[in-house]
mmCIF file of C-alpha atoms in Angstrom:
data_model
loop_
_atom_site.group_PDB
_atom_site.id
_atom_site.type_symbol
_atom_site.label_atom_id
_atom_site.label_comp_id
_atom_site.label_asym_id
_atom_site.label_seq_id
_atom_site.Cartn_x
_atom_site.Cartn_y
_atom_site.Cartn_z
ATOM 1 C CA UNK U 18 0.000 0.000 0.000
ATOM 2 C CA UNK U 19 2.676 2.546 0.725
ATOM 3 C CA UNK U 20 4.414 2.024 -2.940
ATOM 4 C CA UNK U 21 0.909 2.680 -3.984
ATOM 5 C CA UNK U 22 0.493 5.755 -2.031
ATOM 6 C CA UNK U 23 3.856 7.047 -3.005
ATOM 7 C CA UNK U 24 3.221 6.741 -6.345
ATOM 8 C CA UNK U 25 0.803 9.126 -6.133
ATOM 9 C CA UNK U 26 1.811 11.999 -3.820
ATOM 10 C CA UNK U 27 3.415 14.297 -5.872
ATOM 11 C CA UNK U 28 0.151 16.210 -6.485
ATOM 12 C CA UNK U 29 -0.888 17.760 -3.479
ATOM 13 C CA UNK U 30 0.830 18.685 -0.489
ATOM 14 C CA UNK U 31 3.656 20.163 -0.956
ATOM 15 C CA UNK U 32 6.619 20.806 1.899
ATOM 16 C CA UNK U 33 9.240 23.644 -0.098
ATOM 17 C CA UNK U 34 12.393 24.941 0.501
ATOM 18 C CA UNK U 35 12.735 28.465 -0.772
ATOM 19 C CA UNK U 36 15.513 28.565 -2.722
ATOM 20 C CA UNK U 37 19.231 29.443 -0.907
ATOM 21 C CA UNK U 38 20.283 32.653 1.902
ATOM 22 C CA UNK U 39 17.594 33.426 4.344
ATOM 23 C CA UNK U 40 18.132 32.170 7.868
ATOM 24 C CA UNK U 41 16.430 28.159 7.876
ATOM 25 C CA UNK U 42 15.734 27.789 4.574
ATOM 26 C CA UNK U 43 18.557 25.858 3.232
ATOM 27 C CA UNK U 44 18.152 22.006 2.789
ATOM 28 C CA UNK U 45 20.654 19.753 3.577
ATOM 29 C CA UNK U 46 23.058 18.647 0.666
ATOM 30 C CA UNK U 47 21.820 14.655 0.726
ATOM 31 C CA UNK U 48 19.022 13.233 0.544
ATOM 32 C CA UNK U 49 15.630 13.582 2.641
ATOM 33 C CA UNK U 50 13.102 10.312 2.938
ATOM 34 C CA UNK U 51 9.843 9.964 4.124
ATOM 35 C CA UNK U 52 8.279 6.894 5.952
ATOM 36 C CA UNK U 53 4.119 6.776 6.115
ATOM 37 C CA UNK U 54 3.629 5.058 9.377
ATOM 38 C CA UNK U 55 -0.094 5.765 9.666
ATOM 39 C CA UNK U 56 -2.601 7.504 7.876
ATOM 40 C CA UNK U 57 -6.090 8.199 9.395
ATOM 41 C CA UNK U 58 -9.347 9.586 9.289
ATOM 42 C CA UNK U 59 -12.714 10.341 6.971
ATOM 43 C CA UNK U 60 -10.972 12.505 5.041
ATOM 44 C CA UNK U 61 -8.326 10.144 4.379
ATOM 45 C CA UNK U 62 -9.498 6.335 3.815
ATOM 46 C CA UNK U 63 -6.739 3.619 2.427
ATOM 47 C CA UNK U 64 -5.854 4.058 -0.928
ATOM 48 C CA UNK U 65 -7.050 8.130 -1.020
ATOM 49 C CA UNK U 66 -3.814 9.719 0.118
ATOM 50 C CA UNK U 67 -0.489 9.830 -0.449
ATOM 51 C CA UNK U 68 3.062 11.229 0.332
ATOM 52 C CA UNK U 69 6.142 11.479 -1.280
ATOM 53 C CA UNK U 70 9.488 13.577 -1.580
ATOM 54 C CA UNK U 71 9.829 15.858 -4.577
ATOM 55 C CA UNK U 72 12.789 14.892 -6.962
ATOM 56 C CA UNK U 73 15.354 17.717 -5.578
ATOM 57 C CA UNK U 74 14.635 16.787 -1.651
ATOM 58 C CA UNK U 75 13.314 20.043 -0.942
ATOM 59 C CA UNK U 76 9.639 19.194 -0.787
ATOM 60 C CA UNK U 77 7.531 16.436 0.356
ATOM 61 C CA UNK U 78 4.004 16.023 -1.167
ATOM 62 C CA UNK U 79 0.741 14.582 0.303
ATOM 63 C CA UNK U 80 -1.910 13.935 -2.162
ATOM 64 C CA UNK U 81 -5.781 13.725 -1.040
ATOM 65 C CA UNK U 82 -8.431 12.146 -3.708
ATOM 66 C CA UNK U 83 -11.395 11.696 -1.421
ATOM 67 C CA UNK U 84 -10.826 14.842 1.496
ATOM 68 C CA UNK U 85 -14.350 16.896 1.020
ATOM 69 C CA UNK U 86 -16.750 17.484 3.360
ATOM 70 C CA UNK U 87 -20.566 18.319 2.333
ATOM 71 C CA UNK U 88 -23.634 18.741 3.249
ATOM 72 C CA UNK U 89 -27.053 18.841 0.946
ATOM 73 C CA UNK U 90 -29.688 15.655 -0.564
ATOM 74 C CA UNK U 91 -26.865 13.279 -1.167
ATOM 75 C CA UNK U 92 -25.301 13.645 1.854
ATOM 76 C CA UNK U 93 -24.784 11.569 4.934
ATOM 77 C CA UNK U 94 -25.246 12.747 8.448
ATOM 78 C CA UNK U 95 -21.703 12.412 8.792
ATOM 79 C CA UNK U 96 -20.322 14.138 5.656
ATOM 80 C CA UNK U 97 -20.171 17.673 7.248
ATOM 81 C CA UNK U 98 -16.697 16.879 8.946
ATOM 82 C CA UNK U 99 -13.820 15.433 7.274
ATOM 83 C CA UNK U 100 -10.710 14.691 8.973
ATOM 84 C CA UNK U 101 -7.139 13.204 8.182
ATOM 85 C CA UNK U 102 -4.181 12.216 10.379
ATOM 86 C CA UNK U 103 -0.913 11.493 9.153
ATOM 87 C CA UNK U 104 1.823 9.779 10.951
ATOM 88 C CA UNK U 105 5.457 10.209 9.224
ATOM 89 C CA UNK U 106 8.816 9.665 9.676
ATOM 90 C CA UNK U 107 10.897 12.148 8.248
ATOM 91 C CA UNK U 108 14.624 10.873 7.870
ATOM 92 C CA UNK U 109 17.003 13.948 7.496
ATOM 93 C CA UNK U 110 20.741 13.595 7.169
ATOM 94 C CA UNK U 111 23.016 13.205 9.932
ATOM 95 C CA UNK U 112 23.658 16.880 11.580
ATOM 96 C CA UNK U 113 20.831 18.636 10.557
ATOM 97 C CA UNK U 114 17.086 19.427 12.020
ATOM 98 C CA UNK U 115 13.959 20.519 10.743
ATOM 99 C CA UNK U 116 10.545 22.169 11.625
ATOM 100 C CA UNK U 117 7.867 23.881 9.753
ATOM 101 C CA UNK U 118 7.859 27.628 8.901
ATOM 102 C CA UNK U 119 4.874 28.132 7.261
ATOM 103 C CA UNK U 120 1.958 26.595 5.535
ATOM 104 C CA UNK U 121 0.126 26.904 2.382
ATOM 105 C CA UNK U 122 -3.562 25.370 2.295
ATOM 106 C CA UNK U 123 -5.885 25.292 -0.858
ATOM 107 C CA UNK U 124 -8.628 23.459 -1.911
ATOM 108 C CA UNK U 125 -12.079 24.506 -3.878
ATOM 109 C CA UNK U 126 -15.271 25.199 -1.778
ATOM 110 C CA UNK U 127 -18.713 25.717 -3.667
ATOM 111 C CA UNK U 128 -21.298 27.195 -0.392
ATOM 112 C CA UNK U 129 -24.373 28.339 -1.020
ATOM 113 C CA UNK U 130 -25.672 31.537 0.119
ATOM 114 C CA UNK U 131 -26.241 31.553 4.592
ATOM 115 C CA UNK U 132 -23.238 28.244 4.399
ATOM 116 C CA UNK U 133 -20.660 28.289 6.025
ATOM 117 C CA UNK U 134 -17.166 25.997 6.042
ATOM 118 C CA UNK U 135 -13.986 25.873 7.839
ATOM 119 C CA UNK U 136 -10.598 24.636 7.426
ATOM 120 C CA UNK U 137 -8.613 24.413 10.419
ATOM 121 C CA UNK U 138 -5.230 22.123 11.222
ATOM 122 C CA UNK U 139 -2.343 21.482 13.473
ATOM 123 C CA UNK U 140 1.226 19.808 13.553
ATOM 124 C CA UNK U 141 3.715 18.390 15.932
ATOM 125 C CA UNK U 142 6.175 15.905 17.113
ATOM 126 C CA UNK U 143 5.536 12.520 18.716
ATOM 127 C CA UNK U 144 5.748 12.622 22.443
ATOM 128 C CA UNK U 145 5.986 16.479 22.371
ATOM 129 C CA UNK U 146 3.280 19.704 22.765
ATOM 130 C CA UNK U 147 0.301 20.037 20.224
ATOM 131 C CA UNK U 148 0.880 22.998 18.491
ATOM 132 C CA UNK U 149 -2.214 25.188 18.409
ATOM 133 C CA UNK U 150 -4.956 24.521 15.549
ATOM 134 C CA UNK U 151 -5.346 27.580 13.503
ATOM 135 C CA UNK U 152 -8.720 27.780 11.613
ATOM 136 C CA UNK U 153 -9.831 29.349 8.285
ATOM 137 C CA UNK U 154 -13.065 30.674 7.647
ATOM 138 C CA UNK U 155 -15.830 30.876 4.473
ATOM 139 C CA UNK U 156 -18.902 31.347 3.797
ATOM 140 C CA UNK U 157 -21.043 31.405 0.767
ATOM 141 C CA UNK U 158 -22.191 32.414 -1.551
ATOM 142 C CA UNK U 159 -19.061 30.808 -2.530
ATOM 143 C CA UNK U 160 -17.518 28.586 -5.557
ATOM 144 C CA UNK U 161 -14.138 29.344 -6.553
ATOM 145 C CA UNK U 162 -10.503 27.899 -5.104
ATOM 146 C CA UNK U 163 -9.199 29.214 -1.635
ATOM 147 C CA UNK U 164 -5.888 28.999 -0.304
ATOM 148 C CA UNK U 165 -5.219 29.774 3.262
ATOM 149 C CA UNK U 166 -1.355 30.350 5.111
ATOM 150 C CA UNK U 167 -0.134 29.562 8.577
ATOM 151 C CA UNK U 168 3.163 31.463 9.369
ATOM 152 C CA UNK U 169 5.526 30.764 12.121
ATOM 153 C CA UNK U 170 7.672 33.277 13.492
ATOM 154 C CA UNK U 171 11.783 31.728 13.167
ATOM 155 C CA UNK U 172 11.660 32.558 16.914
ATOM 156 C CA UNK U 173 8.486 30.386 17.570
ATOM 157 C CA UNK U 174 9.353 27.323 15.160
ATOM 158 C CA UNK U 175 9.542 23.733 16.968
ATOM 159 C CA UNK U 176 12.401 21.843 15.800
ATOM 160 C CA UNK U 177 12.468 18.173 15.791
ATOM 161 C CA UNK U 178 14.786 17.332 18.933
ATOM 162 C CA UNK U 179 18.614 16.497 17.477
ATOM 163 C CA UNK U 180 19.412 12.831 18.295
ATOM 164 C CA UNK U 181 16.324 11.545 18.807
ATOM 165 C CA UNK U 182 13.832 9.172 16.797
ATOM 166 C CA UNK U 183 10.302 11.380 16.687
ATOM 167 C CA UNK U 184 7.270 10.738 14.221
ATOM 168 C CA UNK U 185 6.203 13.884 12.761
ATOM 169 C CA UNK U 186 1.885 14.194 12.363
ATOM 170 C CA UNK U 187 -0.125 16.091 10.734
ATOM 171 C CA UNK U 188 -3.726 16.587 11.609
ATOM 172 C CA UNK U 189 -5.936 18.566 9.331
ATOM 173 C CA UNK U 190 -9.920 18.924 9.179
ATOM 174 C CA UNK U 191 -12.436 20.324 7.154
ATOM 175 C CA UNK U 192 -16.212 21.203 8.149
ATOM 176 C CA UNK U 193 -18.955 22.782 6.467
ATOM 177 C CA UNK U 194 -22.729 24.128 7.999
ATOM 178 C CA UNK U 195 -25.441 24.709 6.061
ATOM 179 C CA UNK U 196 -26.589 27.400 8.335
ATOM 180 C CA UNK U 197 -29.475 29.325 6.768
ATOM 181 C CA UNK U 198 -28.760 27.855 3.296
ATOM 182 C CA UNK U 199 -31.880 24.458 2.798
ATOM 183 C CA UNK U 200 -29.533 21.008 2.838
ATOM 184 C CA UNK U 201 -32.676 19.293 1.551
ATOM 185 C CA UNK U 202 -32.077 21.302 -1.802
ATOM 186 C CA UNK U 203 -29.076 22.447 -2.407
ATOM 187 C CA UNK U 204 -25.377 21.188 -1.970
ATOM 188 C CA UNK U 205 -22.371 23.093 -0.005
ATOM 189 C CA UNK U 206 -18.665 21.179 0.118
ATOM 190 C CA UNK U 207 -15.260 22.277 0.871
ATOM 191 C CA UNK U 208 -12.590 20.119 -0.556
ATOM 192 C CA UNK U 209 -9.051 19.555 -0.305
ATOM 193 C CA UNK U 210 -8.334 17.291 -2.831
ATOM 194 C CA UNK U 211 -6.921 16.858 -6.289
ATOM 195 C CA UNK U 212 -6.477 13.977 -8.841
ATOM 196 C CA UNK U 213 -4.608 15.487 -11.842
ATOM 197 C CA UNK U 214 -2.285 17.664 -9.165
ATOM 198 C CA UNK U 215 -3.359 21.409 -10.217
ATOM 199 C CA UNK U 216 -4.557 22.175 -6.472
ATOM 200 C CA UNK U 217 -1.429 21.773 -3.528
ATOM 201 C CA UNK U 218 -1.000 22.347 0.076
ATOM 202 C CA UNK U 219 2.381 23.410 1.172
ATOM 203 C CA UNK U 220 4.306 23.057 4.227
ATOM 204 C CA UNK U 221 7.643 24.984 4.234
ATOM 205 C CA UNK U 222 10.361 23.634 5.668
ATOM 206 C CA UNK U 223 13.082 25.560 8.566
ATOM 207 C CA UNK U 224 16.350 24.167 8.548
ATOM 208 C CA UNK U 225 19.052 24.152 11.576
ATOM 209 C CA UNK U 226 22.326 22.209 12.266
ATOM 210 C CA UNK U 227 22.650 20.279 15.162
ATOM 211 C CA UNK U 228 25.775 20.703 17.705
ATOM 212 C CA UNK U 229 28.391 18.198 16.905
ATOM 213 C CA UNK U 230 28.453 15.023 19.148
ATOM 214 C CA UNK U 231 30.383 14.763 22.447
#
């Protein structure tokens, strides 16, 4: 399953190092891999999502097919929340640690007029502190692409602890109302996902070396 998933990631999610200079943004010289431990959720069902590391290591992708959340005729009770978890191991080479600097969300969203939908996620290291969950707002009337960024400040960015052996997840959600819009009528989704790889989420990666060992 994970050859199959690889195979497909290089559409969505995208994790980019701008190119060289500015303080943490320099990638290490060798290579970067990626190990899918587990990957969870409604948004997110075996076979529907993906990750992968982009050709010149600087980028890791995570392609969704089936991450939408609706409501309207055709859709189930449950359909108004959509959630995925990712659990990854990210092997960097020797000397060097990473976090996340910023992230790039987008995804289409049709609402009706009085809908409303929300994207909202999180990220952070096995064993150590949630970061917070920071949430993105729409409402309709609404159909067109949206794109959304989180920004860290360099001061504020969690690095992954030198030395140590810590699984990196991801936790992202999606969740529309149809507040004064009529479900019973009319449709309203938000949607994350992408099968020919024209929509992408990016997470941008901060760089640091660690101190050499005693």
């Amino acid at each position: 399953m994970l050859n199959t998933l690889a195979a497909a990631a290089l559409a969505m999610s995208t994790i980019i190092i701008p190119p060289g200079g500015a303080p943490g943004t320099t990638p290490p010289p060798d290579i970067i891999t990626i190990d899918v431990v587990t990957i969870n959720g409604s948004g997110c069902k075996a076979g529907t999502a993906a990750v992968a590391v982009s050709p010149d290591n600087k980028a890791f992708t995570v392609t969704y097919s089936e991450f939408m959340a609706q409501v309207g005729p055709q859709a189930k009770p449950t359909d108004f929340r959509k959630n995925c978890q990712l659990n990854l191991r990210v092997n960097v080479p020797s000397g060097f640690t990473y976090g996340i600097a910023s992230t790039d969300y987008r995804g289409f969203a049709h609402l009706e007029r009085g809908a409303t939908a929300l994207e909202k996620a999180n990220y952070y290291f096995q064993g150590m502190s949630e970061t917070a969950y920071r949430q993105h707002n729409y409402k309709g009337p609404l159909s067109d692409d949206w794109q959304a960024t989180d920004t860290n400040e360099l001061a504020a960015i969690v690095y992954h602890p030198c030395g140590e052996k810590r699984n990196f997840n991801i936790n992202t959600e999606l969740r529309v109302s149809a507040g004064t819009s009529d479900p019973t009528k009319v449709t309203s989704f938000i949607s994350m996902d992408s099968t020919d790889g024209s929509i992408e989420t990016t997470y941008h990666f901060a760089w640091k070396t660690c101190p050499p060992k005693p």
